[in-house]
Short mmCIF file of C-alpha atoms and ligand atoms in Angstrom, two decimals:
data_model
loop_
_atom_site.label_atom_id
_atom_site.label_comp_id
_atom_site.label_asym_id
_atom_site.label_seq_id
_atom_site.Cartn_x
_atom_site.Cartn_y
_atom_site.Cartn_z
CA MET A 1 -77.70 -5.21 12.46
CA THR A 2 -77.87 -8.10 10.05
CA LEU A 3 -75.03 -8.80 7.70
CA PRO A 4 -75.59 -9.52 4.02
CA ALA A 5 -75.67 -13.31 3.53
CA ASP A 6 -72.31 -13.40 1.74
CA ALA A 7 -70.71 -11.41 4.49
CA GLN A 8 -72.09 -13.72 7.14
CA ALA A 9 -70.66 -16.68 5.24
CA ALA A 10 -67.27 -14.98 5.07
CA LEU A 11 -67.31 -14.24 8.75
CA ASP A 12 -68.22 -17.85 9.59
CA SER A 13 -65.32 -19.25 7.62
CA PHE A 14 -62.66 -16.72 8.58
CA GLU A 15 -63.56 -16.71 12.26
CA HIS A 16 -62.64 -20.34 12.62
CA CYS A 17 -59.57 -20.13 10.51
CA SER A 18 -56.31 -20.91 12.21
CA GLY A 19 -52.93 -20.09 10.82
CA TRP A 20 -51.72 -18.18 7.83
CA GLU A 21 -51.95 -21.08 5.40
CA GLN A 22 -55.63 -21.69 5.94
CA ARG A 23 -56.29 -17.97 5.77
CA ALA A 24 -54.40 -17.71 2.49
CA ARG A 25 -56.31 -20.67 1.02
CA LEU A 26 -59.62 -19.12 2.02
CA LEU A 27 -58.63 -15.77 0.58
CA MET A 28 -57.75 -17.36 -2.72
CA GLN A 29 -61.06 -19.25 -2.76
CA TRP A 30 -62.93 -16.01 -2.23
CA GLY A 31 -60.84 -14.40 -4.92
CA GLN A 32 -61.78 -17.13 -7.37
CA ARG A 33 -65.44 -16.43 -6.81
CA LEU A 34 -65.09 -12.77 -7.70
CA PRO A 35 -66.65 -12.35 -11.16
CA GLU A 36 -64.20 -11.08 -13.78
CA LEU A 37 -64.68 -7.54 -14.96
CA ASN A 38 -65.38 -6.93 -18.64
CA ASP A 39 -62.33 -5.81 -20.50
CA ALA A 40 -64.32 -2.72 -21.42
CA ASP A 41 -64.38 -1.75 -17.75
CA LYS A 42 -60.63 -2.11 -17.36
CA THR A 43 -59.97 1.48 -18.31
CA ASP A 44 -57.56 4.02 -16.90
CA ALA A 45 -60.48 5.88 -15.39
CA ASN A 46 -61.44 2.78 -13.41
CA ARG A 47 -57.87 1.98 -12.32
CA VAL A 48 -57.18 2.08 -8.62
CA HIS A 49 -53.70 3.44 -8.11
CA GLY A 50 -51.59 2.61 -5.10
CA CYS A 51 -51.62 -1.13 -5.69
CA GLU A 52 -48.72 -3.40 -6.50
CA SER A 53 -50.99 -5.19 -8.91
CA LEU A 54 -53.21 -3.74 -11.60
CA MET A 55 -56.66 -3.23 -10.14
CA TRP A 56 -59.94 -1.78 -11.33
CA LEU A 57 -63.10 -0.90 -9.45
CA VAL A 58 -66.50 0.07 -10.85
CA GLY A 59 -69.69 0.78 -8.98
CA GLU A 60 -73.27 1.72 -9.77
CA GLN A 61 -76.54 2.10 -7.99
CA VAL A 62 -79.39 -0.15 -9.05
CA ASP A 63 -82.74 0.79 -7.49
CA GLY A 64 -80.92 2.56 -4.70
CA HIS A 65 -78.57 -0.34 -3.98
CA TRP A 66 -74.87 -0.22 -4.66
CA GLN A 67 -73.28 -2.88 -6.83
CA PHE A 68 -69.51 -2.84 -7.06
CA ALA A 69 -67.33 -5.00 -9.22
CA ALA A 70 -63.56 -5.24 -9.24
CA SER A 71 -60.66 -7.08 -10.69
CA SER A 72 -57.04 -7.59 -9.77
CA GLU A 73 -54.21 -9.60 -11.23
CA ALA A 74 -53.02 -10.77 -7.84
CA ARG A 75 -54.94 -13.57 -6.20
CA LEU A 76 -54.75 -12.62 -2.56
CA ILE A 77 -55.76 -9.04 -3.11
CA ARG A 78 -58.60 -10.32 -5.27
CA GLY A 79 -59.70 -12.31 -2.22
CA LEU A 80 -59.52 -9.25 -0.01
CA VAL A 81 -61.59 -7.28 -2.49
CA ALA A 82 -64.14 -10.09 -2.70
CA LEU A 83 -64.53 -9.92 1.07
CA LEU A 84 -65.00 -6.19 0.83
CA LEU A 85 -67.66 -6.49 -1.86
CA ALA A 86 -69.43 -9.20 0.12
CA ARG A 87 -69.87 -6.65 2.87
CA VAL A 88 -70.96 -3.64 0.81
CA ASN A 89 -72.83 -4.86 -2.24
CA GLY A 90 -76.55 -4.29 -2.00
CA LEU A 91 -76.29 -1.48 0.55
CA SER A 92 -77.99 1.89 0.17
CA THR A 93 -75.79 4.98 0.04
CA GLN A 94 -76.66 5.76 3.60
CA ALA A 95 -75.89 2.25 4.83
CA LEU A 96 -72.67 2.23 2.85
CA GLN A 97 -71.53 5.42 4.49
CA GLN A 98 -72.16 3.89 7.88
CA VAL A 99 -70.32 0.58 7.55
CA ASP A 100 -67.10 0.47 9.48
CA LEU A 101 -64.91 -1.31 6.95
CA PRO A 102 -61.73 -1.39 9.03
CA GLU A 103 -63.82 -3.09 11.71
CA TRP A 104 -65.10 -5.54 9.12
CA PHE A 105 -61.57 -6.63 8.23
CA ASN A 106 -60.76 -6.73 11.90
CA GLN A 107 -63.60 -9.18 12.48
CA LEU A 108 -62.23 -11.33 9.70
CA GLY A 109 -58.81 -11.34 11.34
CA LEU A 110 -57.35 -9.40 8.44
CA SER A 111 -56.83 -5.98 9.97
CA ARG A 112 -53.10 -6.06 9.24
CA GLN A 113 -53.92 -5.93 5.55
CA LEU A 114 -55.08 -2.37 6.09
CA SER A 115 -51.96 -1.06 7.79
CA PRO A 116 -50.59 2.07 6.09
CA SER A 117 -47.33 0.35 5.16
CA ARG A 118 -49.22 -2.20 3.10
CA SER A 119 -49.05 -1.43 -0.56
CA ASN A 120 -51.47 -4.18 -1.49
CA GLY A 121 -53.99 -1.56 -2.43
CA LEU A 122 -56.85 -2.43 -0.12
CA ASN A 123 -56.69 1.07 1.36
CA ALA A 124 -56.73 2.58 -2.10
CA VAL A 125 -59.82 0.51 -2.95
CA LEU A 126 -61.62 1.83 0.12
CA VAL A 127 -60.79 5.41 -0.83
CA ARG A 128 -62.01 4.88 -4.38
CA MET A 129 -65.22 3.28 -3.14
CA ARG A 130 -65.93 6.31 -0.94
CA GLU A 131 -65.35 8.59 -3.93
CA LEU A 132 -67.73 6.59 -6.09
CA ALA A 133 -70.40 6.55 -3.42
CA GLY A 134 -69.97 10.30 -2.87
CA MET B 1 -23.41 -25.14 4.79
CA LEU B 2 -23.57 -23.24 8.09
CA LEU B 3 -22.58 -19.58 7.86
CA PRO B 4 -22.92 -17.86 11.22
CA SER B 5 -22.29 -14.12 11.36
CA PRO B 6 -19.71 -13.19 14.00
CA TRP B 7 -21.15 -9.63 14.01
CA ARG B 8 -24.80 -10.51 14.58
CA ALA B 9 -24.75 -9.83 18.31
CA ASP B 10 -23.40 -6.32 17.70
CA PHE B 11 -26.83 -5.38 16.28
CA PRO B 12 -29.41 -5.60 19.08
CA ALA B 13 -32.38 -5.15 16.74
CA ILE B 14 -31.68 -8.46 15.06
CA ALA B 15 -32.43 -10.37 18.26
CA ALA B 16 -35.48 -8.18 18.88
CA LEU B 17 -36.78 -8.89 15.40
CA GLN B 18 -36.16 -12.58 15.86
CA ARG B 19 -38.27 -12.51 19.03
CA GLN B 20 -41.06 -11.14 16.84
CA ASP B 21 -40.44 -14.00 14.39
CA GLN B 22 -39.12 -11.60 11.81
CA THR B 23 -36.26 -12.41 9.46
CA TYR B 24 -34.88 -9.18 8.10
CA LEU B 25 -33.73 -9.46 4.50
CA ASP B 26 -34.52 -5.96 3.26
CA ASN B 27 -31.13 -4.45 3.91
CA ALA B 28 -30.85 -2.59 0.63
CA ALA B 29 -33.78 -0.49 1.85
CA THR B 30 -32.27 0.24 5.24
CA THR B 31 -30.08 -1.52 7.77
CA GLN B 32 -30.18 -2.33 11.48
CA LYS B 33 -27.81 -0.39 13.70
CA PRO B 34 -24.81 -1.45 15.80
CA GLN B 35 -24.84 -0.99 19.58
CA ALA B 36 -22.01 1.53 19.13
CA LEU B 37 -24.42 3.84 17.30
CA LEU B 38 -27.09 3.52 20.01
CA ASP B 39 -24.48 4.32 22.65
CA ALA B 40 -23.31 7.40 20.78
CA LEU B 41 -26.86 8.73 20.42
CA THR B 42 -27.60 8.15 24.09
CA HIS B 43 -24.34 9.75 25.09
CA TYR B 44 -24.98 12.84 23.01
CA TYR B 45 -28.54 13.37 24.20
CA ALA B 46 -27.77 12.43 27.80
CA ASN B 47 -24.75 14.70 28.10
CA GLY B 48 -25.94 17.88 26.51
CA ALA B 49 -27.31 18.60 23.07
CA ALA B 50 -26.22 21.83 21.42
CA ASN B 51 -26.26 23.44 18.02
CA VAL B 52 -23.12 23.36 15.91
CA HIS B 53 -20.99 26.12 14.38
CA ARG B 54 -22.95 28.80 16.22
CA ALA B 55 -22.48 28.97 19.93
CA GLN B 56 -19.33 29.84 21.81
CA HIS B 57 -20.51 27.91 24.92
CA LEU B 58 -19.00 24.62 26.02
CA PRO B 59 -21.84 22.28 24.96
CA GLY B 60 -21.75 23.94 21.54
CA ALA B 61 -18.02 23.43 21.34
CA HIS B 62 -18.35 19.75 22.23
CA ALA B 63 -21.12 19.14 19.71
CA THR B 64 -19.20 20.96 16.99
CA GLN B 65 -16.08 18.97 17.77
CA ALA B 66 -17.93 15.65 17.57
CA PHE B 67 -19.73 16.78 14.42
CA GLU B 68 -16.51 17.76 12.68
CA ASN B 69 -14.84 14.54 13.85
CA THR B 70 -17.40 12.62 11.82
CA ARG B 71 -16.65 14.75 8.79
CA HIS B 72 -13.04 13.73 9.23
CA LYS B 73 -13.97 10.04 9.58
CA VAL B 74 -16.07 10.14 6.42
CA THR B 75 -13.14 11.76 4.63
CA GLN B 76 -11.00 8.84 5.74
CA TRP B 77 -13.67 6.27 4.93
CA LEU B 78 -13.71 7.43 1.31
CA ASN B 79 -9.99 8.20 1.34
CA ALA B 80 -10.78 11.67 0.09
CA GLY B 81 -7.55 13.05 1.55
CA GLU B 82 -6.96 16.64 0.52
CA CYS B 83 -8.69 16.33 -2.82
CA GLY B 84 -12.15 17.46 -1.75
CA GLN B 85 -14.73 18.06 0.94
CA ILE B 86 -17.53 16.19 2.68
CA VAL B 87 -20.91 17.96 2.73
CA PHE B 88 -23.65 16.59 4.98
CA THR B 89 -27.14 16.42 3.46
CA HIS B 90 -30.33 14.69 4.52
CA GLY B 91 -29.78 11.61 2.38
CA ALA B 92 -28.53 10.43 -0.98
CA THR B 93 -31.69 11.81 -2.58
CA SER B 94 -31.15 15.28 -1.18
CA ALA B 95 -27.47 15.17 -2.17
CA LEU B 96 -28.45 14.40 -5.77
CA ASN B 97 -31.05 17.15 -5.75
CA LEU B 98 -28.44 19.55 -4.38
CA LEU B 99 -26.27 18.69 -7.37
CA ALA B 100 -29.06 18.99 -9.92
CA TYR B 101 -29.99 22.46 -8.62
CA GLY B 102 -26.50 23.64 -7.73
CA LEU B 103 -25.15 22.79 -11.17
CA GLU B 104 -28.15 24.06 -13.13
CA HIS B 105 -26.36 27.23 -14.28
CA GLN B 106 -23.61 25.11 -15.85
CA PHE B 107 -25.91 23.83 -18.60
CA ASN B 108 -27.09 25.33 -21.87
CA PRO B 109 -29.99 24.17 -24.06
CA GLY B 110 -28.93 21.16 -26.12
CA ASP B 111 -26.34 19.96 -23.61
CA GLU B 112 -26.58 16.31 -22.66
CA ILE B 113 -26.77 14.59 -19.31
CA VAL B 114 -25.96 10.88 -19.36
CA ILE B 115 -27.39 8.40 -16.87
CA SER B 116 -27.98 4.65 -17.14
CA ALA B 117 -31.05 2.47 -17.50
CA LEU B 118 -30.67 1.06 -14.00
CA GLU B 119 -30.75 4.27 -12.00
CA HIS B 120 -32.77 4.54 -8.82
CA HIS B 121 -35.38 7.30 -9.11
CA ALA B 122 -33.12 9.39 -6.87
CA ASN B 123 -30.47 9.46 -9.60
CA LEU B 124 -32.97 9.75 -12.46
CA LEU B 125 -35.65 12.25 -11.52
CA PRO B 126 -33.41 15.18 -10.44
CA TRP B 127 -31.60 14.98 -13.82
CA GLN B 128 -34.78 14.39 -15.79
CA GLN B 129 -36.37 17.45 -14.22
CA LEU B 130 -33.23 19.53 -14.73
CA ALA B 131 -33.25 18.48 -18.38
CA GLN B 132 -36.85 19.66 -18.66
CA ARG B 133 -36.13 22.99 -16.95
CA LYS B 134 -33.13 23.76 -19.13
CA LYS B 135 -34.11 22.02 -22.40
CA LEU B 136 -31.28 19.50 -22.11
CA THR B 137 -31.22 15.98 -23.49
CA LEU B 138 -31.22 13.12 -21.03
CA VAL B 139 -29.29 10.23 -22.55
CA VAL B 140 -29.85 6.77 -21.05
CA LEU B 141 -27.08 4.17 -21.31
CA PRO B 142 -28.46 0.70 -22.04
CA LEU B 143 -27.54 -2.48 -20.14
CA ASP B 144 -26.28 -5.80 -21.37
CA ALA B 145 -27.99 -9.10 -20.52
CA ASP B 146 -26.17 -9.32 -17.17
CA GLY B 147 -27.41 -5.91 -16.08
CA VAL B 148 -24.08 -4.16 -16.67
CA ILE B 149 -23.93 -0.83 -18.48
CA ASP B 150 -23.00 -1.59 -22.09
CA LEU B 151 -19.60 0.00 -22.64
CA ASP B 152 -19.76 -0.12 -26.45
CA ALA B 153 -23.00 1.81 -26.37
CA ALA B 154 -21.57 4.15 -23.75
CA ALA B 155 -18.60 4.91 -25.99
CA ARG B 156 -21.05 6.03 -28.67
CA LEU B 157 -23.42 7.91 -26.36
CA ILE B 158 -20.87 9.81 -24.29
CA THR B 159 -19.81 12.59 -26.64
CA PRO B 160 -18.51 16.16 -26.60
CA ARG B 161 -22.12 17.23 -25.94
CA THR B 162 -22.08 15.32 -22.64
CA ARG B 163 -21.80 17.82 -19.79
CA LEU B 164 -22.46 15.40 -16.93
CA LEU B 165 -22.46 11.65 -16.30
CA ALA B 166 -24.40 10.34 -13.29
CA VAL B 167 -24.31 6.60 -12.67
CA SER B 168 -24.85 4.16 -9.88
CA GLN B 169 -21.93 2.13 -8.59
CA LEU B 170 -24.06 -0.85 -7.59
CA SER B 171 -27.69 -1.23 -8.64
CA ASN B 172 -30.28 -1.65 -5.89
CA VAL B 173 -32.17 -4.08 -8.16
CA LEU B 174 -29.50 -5.99 -10.06
CA GLY B 175 -26.64 -6.31 -7.55
CA VAL B 176 -23.83 -5.91 -10.08
CA TRP B 177 -20.79 -3.63 -9.93
CA GLN B 178 -20.86 -1.16 -12.76
CA PRO B 179 -17.73 -0.51 -14.86
CA LEU B 180 -17.06 2.90 -13.32
CA PRO B 181 -13.40 3.31 -14.32
CA ALA B 182 -14.20 2.93 -18.02
CA LEU B 183 -17.32 5.11 -17.83
CA LEU B 184 -15.65 7.87 -15.84
CA ALA B 185 -12.71 7.89 -18.25
CA MET B 186 -15.08 8.39 -21.20
CA ALA B 187 -16.81 11.27 -19.45
CA LYS B 188 -13.55 12.90 -18.43
CA ALA B 189 -12.21 12.65 -21.96
CA HIS B 190 -15.01 15.09 -22.86
CA ASP B 191 -14.58 17.28 -19.78
CA ALA B 192 -17.95 16.21 -18.40
CA LEU B 193 -18.68 16.30 -14.68
CA THR B 194 -19.03 12.89 -13.04
CA VAL B 195 -21.45 11.88 -10.29
CA VAL B 196 -21.44 8.46 -8.65
CA ASP B 197 -24.50 7.24 -6.74
CA GLY B 198 -22.78 5.17 -4.07
CA ALA B 199 -25.94 4.50 -2.02
CA GLN B 200 -25.58 0.72 -2.43
CA GLY B 201 -21.91 0.52 -3.37
CA VAL B 202 -20.63 2.17 -0.21
CA VAL B 203 -22.13 -0.61 1.90
CA HIS B 204 -20.00 -3.30 0.31
CA GLY B 205 -16.24 -3.01 0.44
CA ARG B 206 -14.20 0.15 0.78
CA HIS B 207 -14.05 2.67 -2.03
CA ASP B 208 -11.42 5.26 -2.69
CA VAL B 209 -12.73 8.41 -4.35
CA GLN B 210 -9.22 9.44 -5.36
CA VAL B 211 -8.74 6.17 -7.24
CA LEU B 212 -12.25 6.39 -8.70
CA GLY B 213 -11.57 9.94 -9.76
CA CYS B 214 -15.21 11.03 -9.79
CA ASP B 215 -16.15 14.66 -9.15
CA PHE B 216 -18.99 13.78 -6.77
CA TYR B 217 -19.85 10.67 -4.76
CA VAL B 218 -23.08 10.43 -2.73
CA PHE B 219 -24.49 7.97 -0.21
CA SER B 220 -27.02 7.68 2.62
CA SER B 221 -25.91 6.96 6.17
CA HIS B 222 -28.87 4.71 6.95
CA LYS B 223 -27.92 2.07 4.41
CA LEU B 224 -24.39 1.92 5.85
CA TYR B 225 -25.58 0.87 9.34
CA GLY B 226 -25.79 4.54 10.30
CA PRO B 227 -28.69 6.72 11.45
CA ASP B 228 -31.29 8.03 9.02
CA GLY B 229 -31.94 11.60 7.95
CA LEU B 230 -28.31 11.97 6.92
CA GLY B 231 -26.54 11.80 3.60
CA VAL B 232 -23.03 12.42 2.42
CA LEU B 233 -21.88 14.34 -0.62
CA PHE B 234 -18.20 14.14 -1.43
CA GLY B 235 -17.04 16.68 -3.99
CA ARG B 236 -13.63 17.43 -5.42
CA HIS B 237 -12.59 21.02 -4.70
CA GLU B 238 -12.75 22.10 -8.36
CA ALA B 239 -16.16 20.52 -8.80
CA LEU B 240 -17.58 21.98 -5.59
CA ALA B 241 -16.45 25.41 -6.74
CA ARG B 242 -18.83 25.07 -9.69
CA LEU B 243 -21.86 24.54 -7.46
CA GLN B 244 -24.22 27.43 -6.85
CA HIS B 245 -25.78 27.70 -3.45
CA TRP B 246 -29.11 25.98 -3.34
CA GLN B 247 -30.87 26.12 0.00
CA PHE B 248 -30.56 29.24 2.08
CA GLY B 249 -30.69 30.07 5.74
CA GLY B 250 -28.74 29.53 8.93
CA GLU B 251 -24.99 29.40 9.09
CA MET B 252 -24.42 28.96 5.38
CA VAL B 253 -24.34 32.74 5.05
CA GLN B 254 -21.21 34.87 5.31
CA ASP B 255 -22.82 38.27 5.42
CA ALA B 256 -26.46 39.27 5.07
CA ASP B 257 -28.31 42.52 4.41
CA TYR B 258 -32.00 42.91 3.76
CA GLN B 259 -31.46 43.06 0.02
CA HIS B 260 -28.48 40.77 -0.57
CA ALA B 261 -26.19 38.26 1.02
CA THR B 262 -22.93 36.41 0.46
CA PHE B 263 -22.45 32.76 1.22
CA ARG B 264 -19.80 30.47 2.56
CA PRO B 265 -17.98 27.96 0.41
CA ALA B 266 -18.35 24.19 0.87
CA PRO B 267 -18.95 22.45 3.11
CA LEU B 268 -20.85 24.85 5.39
CA GLY B 269 -22.26 26.90 2.51
CA PHE B 270 -24.21 23.83 1.42
CA GLU B 271 -25.47 22.87 4.87
CA ALA B 272 -28.31 25.34 5.31
CA GLY B 273 -30.24 25.21 8.57
CA THR B 274 -29.51 23.07 11.59
CA PRO B 275 -28.03 19.80 10.36
CA PRO B 276 -29.00 16.40 11.83
CA ILE B 277 -26.39 16.77 14.57
CA ALA B 278 -27.09 13.60 16.53
CA SER B 279 -27.15 11.55 13.33
CA VAL B 280 -23.83 12.96 12.20
CA ILE B 281 -22.25 12.14 15.56
CA ALA B 282 -23.76 8.66 15.52
CA LEU B 283 -22.53 8.00 11.98
CA GLY B 284 -19.07 8.66 13.35
CA ALA B 285 -19.62 5.88 15.89
CA THR B 286 -20.83 3.51 13.17
CA LEU B 287 -17.77 4.23 11.04
CA ASN B 288 -15.52 3.55 14.04
CA TYR B 289 -17.29 0.26 14.54
CA LEU B 290 -17.02 -0.70 10.87
CA ALA B 291 -13.41 0.38 10.61
CA ASN B 292 -12.52 -2.08 13.36
CA LEU B 293 -14.02 -5.07 11.57
CA ASP B 294 -11.93 -7.44 9.52
CA GLN B 295 -13.01 -6.12 6.12
CA ALA B 296 -11.85 -9.21 4.25
CA ALA B 297 -13.86 -11.43 6.61
CA VAL B 298 -16.97 -9.27 6.10
CA GLU B 299 -16.66 -9.46 2.34
CA ALA B 300 -16.05 -13.22 2.41
CA HIS B 301 -19.10 -13.73 4.64
CA GLU B 302 -21.34 -11.62 2.41
CA ALA B 303 -20.06 -13.39 -0.70
CA ALA B 304 -20.71 -16.84 0.78
CA LEU B 305 -24.24 -15.86 1.81
CA HIS B 306 -24.93 -14.40 -1.60
CA ALA B 307 -23.73 -17.56 -3.33
CA LEU B 308 -26.05 -19.61 -1.10
CA LEU B 309 -28.96 -17.34 -1.97
CA VAL B 310 -28.35 -17.44 -5.72
CA GLU B 311 -27.82 -21.20 -5.70
CA GLY B 312 -30.99 -21.83 -3.69
CA LEU B 313 -33.09 -19.71 -6.02
CA LYS B 314 -31.63 -21.32 -9.13
CA GLN B 315 -32.46 -24.78 -7.79
CA ARG B 316 -36.13 -23.95 -7.68
CA GLN B 317 -38.45 -24.32 -10.63
CA GLY B 318 -39.77 -21.34 -12.50
CA ILE B 319 -37.65 -18.71 -10.79
CA ARG B 320 -36.11 -16.04 -12.97
CA LEU B 321 -33.39 -13.79 -11.60
CA LEU B 322 -33.11 -10.23 -12.85
CA GLY B 323 -29.68 -9.88 -14.43
CA SER B 324 -26.74 -11.82 -13.01
CA PRO B 325 -26.39 -10.62 -9.43
CA GLN B 326 -22.83 -10.71 -8.07
CA LEU B 327 -23.30 -9.54 -4.52
CA ALA B 328 -25.52 -8.03 -1.85
CA LEU B 329 -28.93 -8.81 -3.26
CA VAL B 330 -31.03 -10.78 -5.71
CA SER B 331 -34.24 -9.71 -7.40
CA PHE B 332 -36.44 -12.39 -8.90
CA VAL B 333 -39.85 -13.28 -10.22
CA VAL B 334 -41.61 -16.63 -10.35
CA GLU B 335 -43.33 -17.77 -13.49
CA GLY B 336 -47.09 -17.71 -13.15
CA VAL B 337 -46.98 -16.12 -9.71
CA HIS B 338 -47.74 -12.46 -9.08
CA ASN B 339 -45.04 -10.86 -6.97
CA ALA B 340 -47.69 -9.21 -4.79
CA ASP B 341 -49.07 -12.66 -3.91
CA LEU B 342 -45.65 -14.02 -3.09
CA ALA B 343 -44.80 -10.94 -1.03
CA HIS B 344 -48.07 -11.33 0.86
CA LEU B 345 -47.31 -14.92 1.82
CA LEU B 346 -43.69 -14.22 2.74
CA THR B 347 -44.90 -11.40 4.99
CA GLU B 348 -47.37 -13.78 6.62
CA GLN B 349 -44.42 -15.99 7.49
CA GLY B 350 -42.31 -13.21 8.96
CA ILE B 351 -39.91 -12.81 6.06
CA ALA B 352 -39.09 -9.15 5.52
CA VAL B 353 -38.22 -8.73 1.84
CA ARG B 354 -39.20 -6.07 -0.62
CA ALA B 355 -41.69 -6.44 -3.44
CA GLY B 356 -42.48 -3.96 -6.15
CA HIS B 357 -40.57 -1.70 -8.47
CA HIS B 358 -37.76 -0.77 -6.02
CA CYS B 359 -37.82 2.89 -7.05
CA ALA B 360 -36.56 1.92 -10.47
CA MET B 361 -39.78 1.75 -12.49
CA PRO B 362 -38.20 2.29 -15.92
CA LEU B 363 -35.73 -0.54 -15.27
CA LEU B 364 -38.50 -2.95 -14.26
CA LYS B 365 -40.56 -1.91 -17.28
CA GLY B 366 -37.48 -2.68 -19.39
CA PHE B 367 -37.64 -6.26 -18.08
CA GLY B 368 -41.33 -6.28 -18.96
CA LEU B 369 -42.22 -6.49 -15.27
CA ALA B 370 -44.36 -4.43 -12.93
CA GLY B 371 -42.45 -5.69 -9.94
CA ALA B 372 -40.10 -8.24 -8.48
CA ILE B 373 -39.15 -9.66 -5.09
CA ARG B 374 -35.80 -8.51 -3.72
CA VAL B 375 -33.81 -10.29 -1.03
CA SER B 376 -30.95 -8.14 0.22
CA LEU B 377 -28.22 -9.10 2.66
CA ALA B 378 -26.19 -7.43 5.38
CA LEU B 379 -23.16 -8.48 7.37
CA TYR B 380 -25.32 -9.64 10.29
CA ASN B 381 -27.38 -12.06 8.21
CA ASP B 382 -26.55 -15.75 8.45
CA SER B 383 -27.37 -18.98 6.69
CA GLU B 384 -30.26 -19.63 9.07
CA ASP B 385 -31.91 -16.44 7.83
CA LEU B 386 -31.66 -17.82 4.32
CA GLU B 387 -32.94 -21.22 5.41
CA ARG B 388 -36.01 -19.57 6.94
CA PHE B 389 -36.48 -17.61 3.74
CA PHE B 390 -36.31 -20.73 1.58
CA VAL B 391 -38.71 -22.69 3.79
CA ALA B 392 -41.16 -19.79 3.60
CA LEU B 393 -40.65 -19.45 -0.14
CA ASP B 394 -41.38 -23.14 -0.71
CA GLN B 395 -44.51 -23.01 1.43
CA ALA B 396 -45.73 -19.91 -0.38
CA LEU B 397 -45.08 -21.38 -3.80
CA GLU B 398 -46.80 -24.61 -2.85
CA LEU B 399 -49.93 -22.61 -2.14
CA LEU B 400 -49.63 -20.41 -5.20
CA GLN B 401 -48.45 -22.75 -7.93
C1 LIG C 1 -29.00 3.13 -5.68
C2 LIG C 1 -29.73 4.06 -4.78
N1 LIG C 1 -29.62 5.38 -4.95
C3 LIG C 1 -30.25 6.27 -4.17
C4 LIG C 1 -31.07 5.86 -3.14
C5 LIG C 1 -31.79 6.88 -2.32
O1 LIG C 1 -31.42 6.87 -0.98
P1 LIG C 1 -32.25 7.68 0.11
O2 LIG C 1 -33.67 7.25 -0.02
O3 LIG C 1 -31.64 7.27 1.40
O4 LIG C 1 -32.06 9.13 -0.18
C6 LIG C 1 -31.22 4.49 -2.91
C7 LIG C 1 -32.12 4.01 -1.83
O5 LIG C 1 -32.93 3.14 -1.99
C8 LIG C 1 -30.54 3.57 -3.74
O6 LIG C 1 -30.66 2.24 -3.57
#
């Protein structure tokens, strides 16, 4: 299975990352690249609850390919979401349903960010994404 | 300044956490346990568990004896003497819910319940929901700039319509003693019932419910170095007599038919079902352990650590403390830094602190904040814990600022 180009780039950089500081720097860089959502999309209906920071997620299918966009006030969670979107954007519904996202974060060395005690909201984003993609 | 804790080795989990590179500074959420507690649990389970207040057999008699011994120790711990009873619940939250349901029949539409702006959800939501059920008014006492309940405002807001005052002794966010004597006197002047949420207060210093003069005092065992799943409700006899039974079943009943039943008075009448027997017995062991410590030395140690914490935070740029914390804990935010980001990077460095709204959302909203970082201390913490915290904080802020 081939990864989307962005996802491959993420994997290349995170795989060789040593130590929490480098990982944090990388996460923040990825977060910076995440395009800002329009204010019009920052509605209650698009809010993802269960996050310590305000977060919104929108998604639509263009020609059968999913395009998600998201925004968060917190920089590290923005980075985590950017890594998530790198993996899923452009996929068909069927492909989206098949990706193993916990495994994706595991490959990136970020599996702890998905532990149930984490209130950073990454889990809540995954749930919302599944709802959107039906 | 080096501040070692002479009690650190009594808590085996601290060394275990240290081996996992974890510095535990989330003690207002829950505490580590002394060896004495672990020994008591092992002894109980290894020597014969039995239900209490039911069986005539020997194991049952032993368990009941140990269980009731703890009730006696809690009575002593709070110096309740002969003035009231100790009821075991499943935590401070369930004790407060017991009160909000058990006292429901005492209220009429238009009556007022007074709480304060700093209440933990556990001492807000049961009253808020009671007010909604019975069409009561929930009055919220405002705070001054230091995070202390404003007594001038309280004098205006506590009136003959006040039927109950429920306030926290020590806030889990602001770390300031509240002026309970003055507040309780105002409530009593209007014959209102008084409830003190001692969940944080009971952990610091010794408190005497006869001196306080409150009708009810509640706390959770797990924050007082005891086992979890167990709470304490102290009630004065006259106040307990006003409680209606709330949860039903088990040995709380006196006599039962298919169509009606009569119930026991406090304490057993309010302990429906099998209580957390092992936890009650183990709390007794914790209280024995604590009672043998030099209380003045504990308080001096905690005060010195707290001063170090406050000073260290104040030295750093852009840090804003919530209120003017006096003891036990400090909540803070950093200008331009999201608390979720800071929490993330402290976690990465093995610093266990709490981020978020600390179950006091309205209070945080009052500060215009969605969350804050809280560092909370216990008697086993030492200055090296704080040093590790500050090193981690500086590293995190260097990345984030
Ligand atoms: C002030 C205060 N009240 C009540 C509670 C509720 O305690 P528990 O969750 O053990 O029932 C807490 C716990 O965080 C607290 O800090």
